[in-house]
Short mmCIF file of C-alpha atoms and ligand atoms in Angstrom, two decimals:
data_model
loop_
_atom_site.label_atom_id
_atom_site.label_comp_id
_atom_site.label_asym_id
_atom_site.label_seq_id
_atom_site.Cartn_x
_atom_site.Cartn_y
_atom_site.Cartn_z
CA MET A 1 57.73 53.15 312.53
CA GLY A 2 59.42 53.76 315.84
CA TYR A 3 58.87 55.59 318.99
CA VAL A 4 55.95 58.94 319.00
CA ASP A 5 57.12 61.00 320.62
CA LEU A 6 54.14 63.41 322.19
CA HIS A 7 56.76 66.15 323.63
CA CYS A 8 59.27 67.91 322.73
CA HIS A 9 61.20 70.94 322.62
CA LEU A 10 62.79 70.23 319.19
CA LEU A 11 61.86 73.87 317.59
CA PRO A 12 64.04 76.95 317.20
CA ASN A 13 64.00 80.24 319.57
CA LEU A 14 60.28 79.31 320.38
CA ASP A 15 60.63 79.22 324.41
CA ASP A 16 63.91 77.68 326.48
CA GLY A 17 63.68 74.72 323.96
CA SER A 18 66.40 74.84 321.32
CA PRO A 19 68.58 78.40 321.12
CA SER A 20 69.68 77.55 316.97
CA MET A 21 68.16 75.67 314.36
CA ALA A 22 72.35 73.72 314.43
CA ALA A 23 71.46 73.10 317.51
CA SER A 24 67.09 71.83 316.75
CA LEU A 25 69.05 69.34 313.60
CA GLU A 26 71.57 68.07 316.50
CA LEU A 27 68.88 67.44 319.12
CA ALA A 28 66.28 65.77 315.92
CA ARG A 29 68.76 63.77 315.11
CA ASP A 30 68.77 62.34 318.74
CA ALA A 31 65.37 61.55 318.44
CA VAL A 32 66.64 59.78 314.86
CA ALA A 33 69.74 57.74 316.96
CA ASP A 34 66.68 57.14 319.64
CA GLY A 35 65.00 55.10 318.00
CA VAL A 36 61.79 58.55 317.54
CA SER A 37 60.22 58.40 314.40
CA HIS A 38 57.21 61.42 315.19
CA ALA A 39 57.51 63.93 317.21
CA LEU A 40 54.89 65.87 318.08
CA VAL A 41 56.55 69.39 318.72
CA THR A 42 55.13 71.56 322.15
CA PRO A 43 56.92 74.87 322.32
CA HIS A 44 54.82 76.17 325.50
CA HIS A 45 51.93 78.68 325.05
CA LEU A 46 50.41 80.86 327.59
CA ASN A 47 53.20 80.14 331.04
CA ARG A 48 54.34 83.18 332.54
CA ARG A 49 57.50 83.53 330.05
CA TYR A 50 55.81 81.91 326.52
CA VAL A 51 53.72 82.91 324.36
CA ASN A 52 53.72 80.80 320.85
CA HIS A 53 50.41 81.32 319.05
CA LYS A 54 49.50 78.82 316.49
CA GLU A 55 49.71 80.38 313.09
CA THR A 56 53.42 80.75 314.34
CA VAL A 57 54.26 77.26 315.75
CA MET A 58 52.26 76.14 312.84
CA GLN A 59 54.50 77.86 310.32
CA ALA A 60 58.17 77.65 311.66
CA THR A 61 56.96 73.35 312.14
CA SER A 62 57.00 73.24 308.51
CA TYR A 63 60.13 75.71 308.20
CA PHE A 64 61.28 73.13 310.95
CA GLN A 65 60.58 69.36 308.43
CA ALA A 66 62.14 71.18 305.37
CA ALA A 67 65.29 72.01 307.71
CA LEU A 68 65.03 68.26 308.68
CA ASN A 69 64.51 66.44 304.64
CA GLU A 70 67.27 69.05 303.95
CA ALA A 71 69.22 67.39 306.25
CA GLY A 72 68.26 64.04 305.83
CA ILE A 73 66.90 63.78 308.57
CA ASP A 74 64.08 60.99 308.86
CA LEU A 75 61.32 62.95 311.57
CA THR A 76 57.99 63.97 311.12
CA VAL A 77 57.00 66.75 313.31
CA PHE A 78 53.72 67.90 313.47
CA PRO A 79 52.42 70.75 315.23
CA GLY A 80 51.43 71.22 319.35
CA GLN A 81 51.33 73.99 322.00
CA GLU A 82 52.04 72.77 325.87
CA VAL A 83 49.43 74.30 327.43
CA HIS A 84 49.68 75.92 330.86
CA LEU A 85 47.08 75.92 333.01
CA SER A 86 45.87 79.51 333.23
CA ASN A 87 42.62 80.98 333.21
CA LYS A 88 43.34 82.61 329.25
CA ILE A 89 42.53 78.52 327.78
CA LEU A 90 39.35 79.12 326.49
CA ALA A 91 40.34 82.81 325.47
CA ALA A 92 42.95 81.09 323.64
CA LEU A 93 40.88 78.35 322.39
CA ASP A 94 37.16 81.26 321.35
CA GLN A 95 40.59 82.58 318.85
CA ASP A 96 41.31 79.74 317.13
CA ASP A 97 44.63 79.81 319.11
CA ILE A 98 45.73 76.30 320.08
CA LEU A 99 46.81 73.55 318.84
CA PHE A 100 46.20 70.46 320.23
CA ALA A 101 48.55 66.54 320.46
CA ASP A 102 45.96 65.74 317.18
CA GLU A 103 44.66 67.52 313.99
CA GLY A 104 40.79 67.23 314.91
CA GLY A 105 41.02 69.12 318.36
CA ARG A 106 40.35 66.20 320.72
CA TYR A 107 44.01 66.22 323.25
CA MET A 108 45.59 69.28 324.71
CA LEU A 109 48.47 68.53 326.68
CA LEU A 110 48.45 70.59 329.39
CA GLU A 111 50.61 71.22 332.42
CA LEU A 112 49.87 72.53 335.81
CA PRO A 113 52.39 74.70 337.92
CA SER A 114 55.44 72.70 338.98
CA ASN A 115 54.09 73.49 342.98
CA GLU A 116 50.37 72.79 343.32
CA VAL A 117 47.21 71.61 341.52
CA PRO A 118 45.26 75.48 341.27
CA HIS A 119 41.73 75.19 343.40
CA TYR A 120 39.99 76.20 339.75
CA THR A 121 41.55 73.37 337.93
CA LYS A 122 38.86 71.01 337.87
CA SER A 123 36.74 73.97 336.86
CA MET A 124 38.95 74.33 333.78
CA ILE A 125 39.23 70.48 332.61
CA TYR A 126 35.56 70.52 333.50
CA GLN A 127 35.39 73.80 330.94
CA LEU A 128 37.73 72.00 328.23
CA GLN A 129 35.86 69.07 328.15
CA SER A 130 32.24 70.21 327.52
CA ARG A 131 33.69 71.16 325.15
CA GLY A 132 34.96 68.01 324.21
CA ILE A 133 38.92 68.33 324.16
CA THR A 134 39.96 66.08 326.63
CA PRO A 135 43.69 67.00 328.73
CA VAL A 136 46.85 65.00 328.85
CA ILE A 137 48.10 66.41 332.15
CA VAL A 138 51.94 66.52 331.17
CA HIS A 139 54.60 64.70 333.70
CA PRO A 140 52.53 64.81 336.78
CA GLU A 141 55.52 63.44 338.31
CA ARG A 142 56.99 66.77 338.39
CA ASN A 143 54.97 68.03 340.10
CA ASN A 144 54.88 69.16 344.04
CA GLU A 145 51.08 68.61 345.48
CA LEU A 146 50.38 65.56 343.26
CA VAL A 147 53.30 63.29 344.32
CA ALA A 148 52.48 64.53 347.72
CA HIS A 149 49.10 63.24 347.38
CA PRO A 150 48.80 60.98 344.70
CA GLU A 151 45.40 60.35 344.81
CA ARG A 152 44.28 64.37 343.51
CA LEU A 153 45.83 62.73 339.99
CA ALA A 154 43.65 59.73 340.66
CA ASP A 155 40.94 62.36 340.70
CA LEU A 156 42.06 64.08 337.79
CA LEU A 157 42.11 60.44 335.43
CA GLU A 158 38.70 60.03 337.07
CA LEU A 159 36.89 63.16 335.19
CA GLY A 160 38.45 61.33 332.06
CA CYS A 161 42.30 63.50 332.05
CA LEU A 162 44.72 60.72 330.05
CA SER A 163 48.84 61.35 331.75
CA GLN A 164 51.95 61.19 330.39
CA ILE A 165 54.73 60.65 332.41
CA THR A 166 58.44 62.04 331.87
CA ALA A 167 61.30 58.90 329.77
CA SER A 168 63.48 61.33 331.79
CA SER A 169 62.28 61.54 335.48
CA TYR A 170 61.31 57.26 335.26
CA LEU A 171 65.05 56.48 334.53
CA GLY A 172 66.04 58.98 336.98
CA THR A 173 67.42 62.05 335.20
CA PHE A 174 65.67 64.19 338.14
CA GLY A 175 66.17 62.63 340.46
CA LYS A 176 65.66 59.54 343.15
CA ASP A 177 62.33 61.46 343.94
CA VAL A 178 61.04 62.34 340.52
CA GLU A 179 62.68 59.00 339.33
CA ARG A 180 60.40 57.42 343.04
CA ALA A 181 57.00 59.46 341.75
CA ALA A 182 57.19 58.35 338.09
CA ARG A 183 57.25 54.33 339.21
CA LEU A 184 54.80 55.30 341.58
CA MET A 185 52.13 56.72 338.80
CA VAL A 186 53.09 54.23 335.99
CA ASN A 187 52.52 51.12 338.89
CA ALA A 188 50.17 52.27 339.57
CA GLY A 189 48.76 51.81 336.23
CA GLN A 190 48.02 55.85 335.73
CA GLY A 191 50.16 56.43 333.40
CA THR A 192 48.72 56.45 329.53
CA VAL A 193 51.46 58.27 327.48
CA MET A 194 55.53 57.83 327.91
CA ALA A 195 57.16 61.17 326.09
CA SER A 196 60.32 62.79 325.79
CA ASP A 197 60.00 66.49 326.65
CA ALA A 198 63.17 66.84 325.37
CA HIS A 199 65.28 70.13 325.24
CA VAL A 200 68.22 70.85 323.68
CA MET A 201 70.99 70.24 327.17
CA GLU A 202 74.31 69.34 327.66
CA LYS A 203 75.12 66.39 329.72
CA ARG A 204 70.59 65.27 329.05
CA ASP A 205 70.34 62.70 326.59
CA TYR A 206 66.73 62.00 324.41
CA GLU A 207 65.86 59.34 326.74
CA LEU A 208 62.15 57.71 324.60
CA GLY A 209 64.02 54.61 323.84
CA ALA A 210 66.25 54.13 327.22
CA ALA A 211 62.36 54.96 328.41
CA MET A 212 60.40 52.73 326.63
CA ARG A 213 62.70 49.61 326.68
CA ARG A 214 63.05 50.39 330.74
CA LEU A 215 59.30 49.59 330.75
CA ALA A 216 59.61 46.81 328.98
CA LYS A 217 62.14 45.27 331.25
CA ASP A 218 60.14 46.61 334.50
CA LEU A 219 56.13 45.73 333.35
CA GLY A 220 56.89 43.59 330.20
CA ARG A 221 56.58 44.07 326.84
CA LYS A 222 52.31 44.41 326.22
CA VAL A 223 52.66 47.34 328.72
CA ALA A 224 55.25 49.00 327.29
CA GLY A 225 53.49 48.52 323.93
CA ASP A 226 50.31 49.88 325.61
CA TYR A 227 52.40 53.65 325.48
CA GLN A 228 52.72 53.37 322.45
CA GLN A 229 49.91 52.17 320.98
CA ASN A 230 48.66 54.92 323.48
CA ALA A 231 50.73 57.31 321.71
CA LYS A 232 49.49 56.81 318.70
CA TYR A 233 46.25 56.70 319.54
CA ILE A 234 46.77 60.40 320.66
CA LEU A 235 48.11 61.94 317.65
CA ASN A 236 45.45 59.95 315.38
CA GLY A 237 42.79 61.92 317.85
CA ASP A 238 41.09 58.06 318.30
CA PRO A 239 40.12 57.12 321.30
CA VAL A 240 42.27 55.95 324.32
CA ARG A 241 40.51 53.59 327.24
CA MET A 242 42.28 54.44 329.75
CA THR A 243 41.41 51.52 332.41
CA TRP A 244 44.18 52.62 335.03
CA GLU A 245 44.73 49.46 337.30
CA PRO A 246 47.84 48.84 339.97
CA ILE A 247 49.82 46.71 336.86
CA LYS A 248 50.62 43.60 338.31
CA GLN A 249 54.84 43.72 338.18
CA LYS A 250 56.51 40.59 337.21
CA LYS A 251 56.81 38.31 339.97
CA ARG A 252 60.16 37.13 340.93
CA PHE A 253 60.74 33.49 342.29
CA TRP A 254 63.99 32.98 344.74
CA LEU A 255 65.52 29.89 344.55
CA PHE A 256 66.28 28.12 348.05
FE1 FE2 B 1 57.67 70.37 328.18
#
């Protein structure tokens, strides 16, 4: 079994992920070459630009799986959504229009706006938790407020949220500032899983495998293994015990 990618925009024509089936199949080939064997496909939902209803995503995912099989691409896909923080979430849940990271409806990929943590975030998290849902905050390292005030991510984790760090952030593809933020969060033990958040983009490779190898090099194979195990737990709807605490960096001895 290869890597489990919990966040990617592989489905064609639903959001800003991929403009065509051909482009999606190409990106899926990149995913497999990168070492990914299972991917939760997560088009945007309830953000300002995109609404992708559960039924639409489920149909698109089975259509995409058939195309993958036909093309001989060894990738298993599961339907998901990247749910934007919105006051429409509870109504969407009531209407059974939300896809989770797992089939049992335990983990929801939750995206905050990139500039801030809105005042009603905690109250929404509480309401989700009261329905038995654990939010997984996606790419906190790309949220300006969480980067400026790391203790606010700590608050969300204390409430019981999990977090997903984006592979390209950790590798520096989005620039030094995002890389620094991702590394600080990972080093502080604030990351639960790493995912690609892959879109079809020129000059951007599928980078989950590279990020996992970098993580293993930086913090040891045990930490990288935990990240991958957590991705499997989330996909299976199994409990993730996040005892987040600073990760001990490898000691480097200098020779005199
Ligand atoms: Fe995304």
